[in-house]
Tab-separated table of C-alpha atoms and ligand atoms in Angstrom:
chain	number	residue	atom	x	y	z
U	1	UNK	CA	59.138	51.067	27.972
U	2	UNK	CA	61.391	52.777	25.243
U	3	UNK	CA	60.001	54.348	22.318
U	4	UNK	CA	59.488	51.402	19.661
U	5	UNK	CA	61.714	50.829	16.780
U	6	UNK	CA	60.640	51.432	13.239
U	7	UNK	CA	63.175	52.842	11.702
U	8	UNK	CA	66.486	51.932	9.781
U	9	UNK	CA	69.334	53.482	7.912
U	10	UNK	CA	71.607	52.106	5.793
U	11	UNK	CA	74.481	53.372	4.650
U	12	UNK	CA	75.721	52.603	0.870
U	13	UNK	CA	77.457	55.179	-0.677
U	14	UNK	CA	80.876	53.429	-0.319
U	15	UNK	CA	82.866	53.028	-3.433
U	16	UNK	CA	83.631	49.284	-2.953
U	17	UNK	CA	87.033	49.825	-3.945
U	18	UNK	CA	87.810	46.384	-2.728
U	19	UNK	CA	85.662	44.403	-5.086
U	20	UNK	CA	87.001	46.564	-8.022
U	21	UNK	CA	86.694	45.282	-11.247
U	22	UNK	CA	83.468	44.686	-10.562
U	23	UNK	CA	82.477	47.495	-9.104
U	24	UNK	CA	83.605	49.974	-11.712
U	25	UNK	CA	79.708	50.342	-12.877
U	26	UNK	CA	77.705	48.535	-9.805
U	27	UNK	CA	77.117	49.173	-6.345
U	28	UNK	CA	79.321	46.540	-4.298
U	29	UNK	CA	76.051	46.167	-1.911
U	30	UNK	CA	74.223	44.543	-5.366
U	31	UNK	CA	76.517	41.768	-5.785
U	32	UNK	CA	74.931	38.640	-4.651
U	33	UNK	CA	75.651	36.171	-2.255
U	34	UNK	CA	74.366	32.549	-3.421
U	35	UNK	CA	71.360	34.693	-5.707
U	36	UNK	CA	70.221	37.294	-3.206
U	37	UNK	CA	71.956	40.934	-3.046
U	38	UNK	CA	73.801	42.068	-0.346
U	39	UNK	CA	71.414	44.957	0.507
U	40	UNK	CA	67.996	42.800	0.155
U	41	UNK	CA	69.733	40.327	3.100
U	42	UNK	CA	69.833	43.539	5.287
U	43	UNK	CA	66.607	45.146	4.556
U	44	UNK	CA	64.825	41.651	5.494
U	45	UNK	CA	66.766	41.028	9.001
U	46	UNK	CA	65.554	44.842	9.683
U	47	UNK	CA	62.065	43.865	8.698
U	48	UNK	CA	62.183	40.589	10.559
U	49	UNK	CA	62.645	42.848	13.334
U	50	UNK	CA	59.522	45.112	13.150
U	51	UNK	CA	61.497	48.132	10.816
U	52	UNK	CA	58.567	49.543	8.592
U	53	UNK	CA	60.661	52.406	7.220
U	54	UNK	CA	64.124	52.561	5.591
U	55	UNK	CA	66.906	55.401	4.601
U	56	UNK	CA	68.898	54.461	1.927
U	57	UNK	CA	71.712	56.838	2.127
U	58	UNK	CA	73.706	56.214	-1.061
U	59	UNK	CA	75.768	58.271	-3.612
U	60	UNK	CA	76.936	58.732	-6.967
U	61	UNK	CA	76.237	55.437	-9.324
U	62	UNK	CA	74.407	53.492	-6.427
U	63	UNK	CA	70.452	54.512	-8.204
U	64	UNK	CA	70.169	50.662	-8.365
U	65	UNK	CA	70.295	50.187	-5.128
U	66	UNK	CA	66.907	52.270	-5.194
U	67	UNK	CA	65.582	50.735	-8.338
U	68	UNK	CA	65.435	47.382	-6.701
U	69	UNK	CA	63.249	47.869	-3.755
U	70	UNK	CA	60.956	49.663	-6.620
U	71	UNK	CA	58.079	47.960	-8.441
U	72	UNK	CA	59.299	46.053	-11.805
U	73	UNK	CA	56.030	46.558	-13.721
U	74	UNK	CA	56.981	45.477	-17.228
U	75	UNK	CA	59.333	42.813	-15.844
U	76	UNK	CA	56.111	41.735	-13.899
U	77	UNK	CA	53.790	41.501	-16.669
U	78	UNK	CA	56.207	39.672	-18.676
U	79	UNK	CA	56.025	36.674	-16.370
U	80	UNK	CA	53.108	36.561	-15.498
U	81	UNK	CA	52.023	36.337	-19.117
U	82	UNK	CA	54.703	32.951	-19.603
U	83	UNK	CA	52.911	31.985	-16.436
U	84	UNK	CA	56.700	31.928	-14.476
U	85	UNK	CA	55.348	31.868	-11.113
U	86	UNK	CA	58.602	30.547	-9.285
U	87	UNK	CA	60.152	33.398	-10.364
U	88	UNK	CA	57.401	35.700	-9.454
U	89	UNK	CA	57.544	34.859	-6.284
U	90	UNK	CA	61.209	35.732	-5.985
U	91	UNK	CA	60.199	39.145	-7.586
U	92	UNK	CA	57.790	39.887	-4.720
U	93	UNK	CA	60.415	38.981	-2.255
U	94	UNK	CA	61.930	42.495	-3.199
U	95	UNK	CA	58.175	44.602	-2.822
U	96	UNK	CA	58.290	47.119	-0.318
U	97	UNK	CA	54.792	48.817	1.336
U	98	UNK	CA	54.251	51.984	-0.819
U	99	UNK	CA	56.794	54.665	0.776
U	100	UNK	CA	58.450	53.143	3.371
U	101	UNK	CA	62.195	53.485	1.329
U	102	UNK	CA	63.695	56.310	1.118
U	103	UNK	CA	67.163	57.555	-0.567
U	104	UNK	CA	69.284	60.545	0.402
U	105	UNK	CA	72.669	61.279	-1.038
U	106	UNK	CA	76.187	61.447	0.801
U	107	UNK	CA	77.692	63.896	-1.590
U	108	UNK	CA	81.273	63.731	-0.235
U	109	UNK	CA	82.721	60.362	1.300
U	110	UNK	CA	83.352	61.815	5.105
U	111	UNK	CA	83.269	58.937	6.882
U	112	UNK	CA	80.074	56.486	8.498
U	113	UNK	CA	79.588	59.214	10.764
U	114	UNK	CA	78.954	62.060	7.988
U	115	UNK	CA	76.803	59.251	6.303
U	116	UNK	CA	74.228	58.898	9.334
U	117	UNK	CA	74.245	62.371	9.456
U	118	UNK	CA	72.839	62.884	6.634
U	119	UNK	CA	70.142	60.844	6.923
U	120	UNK	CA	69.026	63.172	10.148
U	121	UNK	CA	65.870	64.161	8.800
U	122	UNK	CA	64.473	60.945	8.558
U	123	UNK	CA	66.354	59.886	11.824
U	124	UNK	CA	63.887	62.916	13.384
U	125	UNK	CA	63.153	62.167	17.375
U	126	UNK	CA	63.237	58.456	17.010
U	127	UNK	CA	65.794	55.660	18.011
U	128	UNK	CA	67.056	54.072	14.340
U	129	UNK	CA	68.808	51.336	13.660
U	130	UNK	CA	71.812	51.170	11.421
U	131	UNK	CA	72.579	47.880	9.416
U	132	UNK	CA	76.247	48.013	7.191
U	133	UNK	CA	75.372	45.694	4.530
U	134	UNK	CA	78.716	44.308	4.214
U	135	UNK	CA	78.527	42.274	7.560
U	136	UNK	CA	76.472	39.596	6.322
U	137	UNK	CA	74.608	37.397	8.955
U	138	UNK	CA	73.700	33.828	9.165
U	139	UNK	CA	71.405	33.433	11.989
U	140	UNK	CA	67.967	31.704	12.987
U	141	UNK	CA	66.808	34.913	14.730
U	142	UNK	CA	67.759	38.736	13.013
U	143	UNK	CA	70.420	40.340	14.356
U	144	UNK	CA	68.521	43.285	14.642
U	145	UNK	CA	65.846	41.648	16.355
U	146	UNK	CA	68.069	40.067	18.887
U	147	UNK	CA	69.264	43.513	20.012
U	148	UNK	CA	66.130	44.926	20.035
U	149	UNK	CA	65.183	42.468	22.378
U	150	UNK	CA	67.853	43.495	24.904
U	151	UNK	CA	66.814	47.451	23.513
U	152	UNK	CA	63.259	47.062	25.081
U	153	UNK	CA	64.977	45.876	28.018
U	154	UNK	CA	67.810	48.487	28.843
U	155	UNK	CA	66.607	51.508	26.559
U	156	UNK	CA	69.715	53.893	25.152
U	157	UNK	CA	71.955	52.216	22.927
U	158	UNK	CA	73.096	48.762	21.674
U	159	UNK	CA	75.012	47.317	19.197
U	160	UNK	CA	76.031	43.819	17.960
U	161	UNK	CA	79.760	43.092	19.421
U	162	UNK	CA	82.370	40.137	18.516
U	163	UNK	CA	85.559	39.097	19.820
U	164	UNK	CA	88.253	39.463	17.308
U	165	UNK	CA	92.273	38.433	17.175
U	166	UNK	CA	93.864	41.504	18.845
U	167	UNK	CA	96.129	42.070	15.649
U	168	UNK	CA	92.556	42.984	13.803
U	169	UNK	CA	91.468	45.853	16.166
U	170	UNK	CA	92.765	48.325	13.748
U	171	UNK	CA	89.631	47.191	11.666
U	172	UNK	CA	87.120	47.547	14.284
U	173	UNK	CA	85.322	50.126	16.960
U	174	UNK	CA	86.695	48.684	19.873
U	175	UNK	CA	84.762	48.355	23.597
U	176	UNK	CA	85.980	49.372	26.465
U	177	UNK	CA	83.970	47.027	28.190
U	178	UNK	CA	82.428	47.139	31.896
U	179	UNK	CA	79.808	45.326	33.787
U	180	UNK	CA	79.838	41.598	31.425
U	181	UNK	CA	77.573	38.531	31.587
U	182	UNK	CA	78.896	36.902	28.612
U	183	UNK	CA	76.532	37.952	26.584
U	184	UNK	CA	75.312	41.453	26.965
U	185	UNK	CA	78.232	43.819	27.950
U	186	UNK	CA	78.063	47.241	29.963
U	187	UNK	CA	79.584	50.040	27.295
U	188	UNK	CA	82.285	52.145	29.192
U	189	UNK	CA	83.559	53.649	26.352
U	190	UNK	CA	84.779	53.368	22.567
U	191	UNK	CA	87.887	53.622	20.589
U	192	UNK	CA	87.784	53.631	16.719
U	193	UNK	CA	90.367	51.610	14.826
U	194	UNK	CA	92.465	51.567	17.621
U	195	UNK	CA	96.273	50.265	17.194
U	196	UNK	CA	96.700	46.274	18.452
U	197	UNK	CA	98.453	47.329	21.636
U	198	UNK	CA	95.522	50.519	22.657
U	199	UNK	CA	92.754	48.429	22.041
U	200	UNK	CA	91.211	48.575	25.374
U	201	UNK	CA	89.936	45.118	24.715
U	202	UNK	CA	89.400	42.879	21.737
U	203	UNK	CA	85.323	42.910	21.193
U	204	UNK	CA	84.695	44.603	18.156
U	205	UNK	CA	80.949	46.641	17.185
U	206	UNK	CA	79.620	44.370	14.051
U	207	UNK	CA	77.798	46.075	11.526
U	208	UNK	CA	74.229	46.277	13.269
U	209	UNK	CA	73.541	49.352	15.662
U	210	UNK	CA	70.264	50.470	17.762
U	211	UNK	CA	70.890	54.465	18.402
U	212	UNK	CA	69.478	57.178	20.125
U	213	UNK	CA	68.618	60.102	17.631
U	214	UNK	CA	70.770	62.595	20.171
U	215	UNK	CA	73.824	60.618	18.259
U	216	UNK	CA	73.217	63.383	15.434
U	217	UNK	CA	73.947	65.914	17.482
U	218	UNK	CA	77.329	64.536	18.208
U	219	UNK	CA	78.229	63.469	14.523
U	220	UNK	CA	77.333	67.006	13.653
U	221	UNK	CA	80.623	68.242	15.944
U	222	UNK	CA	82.101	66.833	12.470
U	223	UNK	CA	85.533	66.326	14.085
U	224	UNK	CA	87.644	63.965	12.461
U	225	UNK	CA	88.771	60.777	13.709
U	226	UNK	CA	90.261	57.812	12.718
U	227	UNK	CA	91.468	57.924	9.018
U	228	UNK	CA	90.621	61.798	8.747
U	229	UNK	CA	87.045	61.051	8.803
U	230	UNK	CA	83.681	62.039	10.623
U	231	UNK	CA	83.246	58.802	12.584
U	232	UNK	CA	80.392	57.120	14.518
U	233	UNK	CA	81.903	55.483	16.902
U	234	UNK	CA	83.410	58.694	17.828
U	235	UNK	CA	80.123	60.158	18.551
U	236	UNK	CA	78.516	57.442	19.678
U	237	UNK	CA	81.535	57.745	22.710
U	238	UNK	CA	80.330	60.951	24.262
U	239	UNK	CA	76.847	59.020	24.735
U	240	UNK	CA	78.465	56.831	27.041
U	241	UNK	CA	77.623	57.785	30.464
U	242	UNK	CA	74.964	59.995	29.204
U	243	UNK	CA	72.721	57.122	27.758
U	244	UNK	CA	72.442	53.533	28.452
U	245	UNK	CA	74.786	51.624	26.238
U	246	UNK	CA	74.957	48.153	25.495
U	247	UNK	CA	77.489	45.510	23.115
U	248	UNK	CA	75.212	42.003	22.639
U	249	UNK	CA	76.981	39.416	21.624
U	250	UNK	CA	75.076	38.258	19.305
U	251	UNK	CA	73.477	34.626	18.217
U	252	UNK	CA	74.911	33.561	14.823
U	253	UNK	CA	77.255	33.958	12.456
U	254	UNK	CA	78.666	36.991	10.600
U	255	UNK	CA	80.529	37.202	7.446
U	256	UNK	CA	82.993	40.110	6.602
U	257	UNK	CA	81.273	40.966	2.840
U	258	UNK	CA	84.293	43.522	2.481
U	259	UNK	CA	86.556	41.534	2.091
U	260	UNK	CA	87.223	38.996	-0.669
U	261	UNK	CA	87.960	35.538	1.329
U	262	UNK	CA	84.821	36.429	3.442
U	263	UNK	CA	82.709	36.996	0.533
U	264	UNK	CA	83.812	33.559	-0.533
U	265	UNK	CA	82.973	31.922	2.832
U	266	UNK	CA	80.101	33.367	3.182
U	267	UNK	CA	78.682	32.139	-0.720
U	268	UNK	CA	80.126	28.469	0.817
U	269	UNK	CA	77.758	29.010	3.877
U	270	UNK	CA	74.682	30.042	2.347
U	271	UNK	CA	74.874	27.381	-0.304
U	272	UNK	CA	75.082	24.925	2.082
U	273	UNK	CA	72.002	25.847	3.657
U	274	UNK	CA	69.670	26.153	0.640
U	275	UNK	CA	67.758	22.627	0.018
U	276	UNK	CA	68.274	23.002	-3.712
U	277	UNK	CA	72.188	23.888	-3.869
U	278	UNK	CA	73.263	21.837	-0.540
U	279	UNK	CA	74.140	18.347	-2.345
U	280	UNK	CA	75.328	20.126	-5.407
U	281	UNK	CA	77.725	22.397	-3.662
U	282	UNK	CA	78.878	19.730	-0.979
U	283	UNK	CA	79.593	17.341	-3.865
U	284	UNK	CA	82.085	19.932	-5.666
U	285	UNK	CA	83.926	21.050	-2.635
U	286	UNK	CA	85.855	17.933	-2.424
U	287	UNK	CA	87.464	18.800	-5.343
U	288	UNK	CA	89.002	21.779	-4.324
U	289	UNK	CA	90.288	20.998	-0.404
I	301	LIG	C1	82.749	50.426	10.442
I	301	LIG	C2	82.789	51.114	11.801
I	301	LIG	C3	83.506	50.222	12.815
I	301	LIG	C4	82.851	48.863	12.864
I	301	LIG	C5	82.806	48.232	11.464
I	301	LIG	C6	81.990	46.945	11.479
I	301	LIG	O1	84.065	50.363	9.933
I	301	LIG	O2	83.429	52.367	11.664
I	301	LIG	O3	83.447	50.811	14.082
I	301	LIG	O4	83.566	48.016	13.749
I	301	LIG	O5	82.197	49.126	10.518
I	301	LIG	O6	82.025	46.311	10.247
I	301	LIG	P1	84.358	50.117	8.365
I	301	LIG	O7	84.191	48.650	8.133
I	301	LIG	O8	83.368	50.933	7.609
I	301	LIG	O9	85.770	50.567	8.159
């Protein structure tokens, strides 16, 4: 039986350069989709999977990001004293048990890699997730607790794969991909970013990682990879063979939050699946197609 999962990182110190104006003076993983921030839809698909504690690891301007996992006393008291339960009970959607965040800083962008890294102390001897806020998931079961559920079964490593057009590997960590039942895949090796015509295949790692803590170990090689940074994927190749390692294809739907048009789809998606937007937002989309 491996060693149970509790714990989750989460990188968010990117600058969200993308989403720029609006970014200027908030962190891109605060801006909502439908009424719900980026980051909260992560931390809840970790908890729906059994994660009690959390590493933010964030940077300069991203305090927010903190501040909203925190306890809102005087917003609080103000409604309960106009008696605005509804809202209340959105409040308490964002309560987390009493130290189980914590924040640590990325002082210089280095890459994902650099950004696990530093997050090693509360990594300590004990497998860790990783969720990228940015790949946004629509599913009836957590992401993270679908690939725990093929974790407590193999052990080692496993992350969330997808197939993608070959002219987007250059986007992706790419699998080199062995043993394959179509929906967990055998790990033979990884390439980062990888030009259309290297990829050695077109599944792609999503966003949502389970790790071995002896990953540190290889990020802090710091050798630079794709792009001139400290990558993951780069050290989570010299696990292969070493470790068991896993791609799950996983049940769902995922929505690139990086990037503009996927943002869009993804406010489209979730509207359409809340009871008091559905109508509203199916109505007005005739207009526009
Ligand atoms: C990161 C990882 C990449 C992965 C991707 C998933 O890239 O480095 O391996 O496929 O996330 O979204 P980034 O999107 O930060 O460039």
């Amino acid at each position: 039986m491996p060693k149970p999962l509790k714990k989750a990182v989460l990188p968010v110190a990117g600058l969200g350069t993308r989403f720029l104006p609006a970014t200027k003076a908030l962190a891109k993983e605060m801006l909502p989709v439908v009424d719900k921030p980026l980051i909260q839809y992560a931390v809840e698909e970790a908890r729906a999977a059994g994660i009690e504690q959390f590493c933010l690891v964030t940077g300069r301007g991203k305090t927010a990001l903190v501040e909203h996992f925190d306890v809102a006393y005087e917003l609080e008291a103000t409604l309960r004293e106009r008696a605005k339960t509804d809202a209340l009970a959105l409040l308490a959607t964002t309560s987390m048990p009493p130290g189980s965040v914590m924040s640590v800083r990325q002082q210089v962008p280095l890459g994902l890699g650099h950004a696990i890294w530093c997050a090693r102390a509360f990594v300590g001897d004990d497998p860790f997730a990783i969720l990228l806020p940015d790949d946004l998931v629509l599913a009836d079961v957590s992401w993270v607790r679908q690939l725990a559920e093929v974790y407590e079964q193999t052990g080692g490593n496993v992350v969330a794969v997808e197939e993608v057009p070959r002219e987007q590997t250059s986007r992706y960590g790419i699998l080199k991909v062995g043993h394959d039942d179509g929906r967990v895949v055998e790990v033979m090796g990884l390439v980062e970013k990888p030009k259309p015509e290297e990829a050695p295949s077109t599944l792609s790692i999503i966003g949502r990682y389970i790790l071995q803590p002896e990953v540190i170990g290889e990020i802090a090689r710091f050798e630079r990879g794709a792009g001139g940074e400290i990558q993951l994927t780069d050290a989570m190749a010299r696990l292969v063979g070493r470790q068991p390692f896993h791609g799950l294809r996983c049940e769902g739907r995922r929505f690139d939050c990086g990037d503009k048009a996927g943002f869009l789809e993804a406010q489209i998606a979730f509207a359409l699946k809340r009871p008091d937007l559905a109508d509203k937002v199916r109505a007005f989309l005739g207009r526009y197609v």
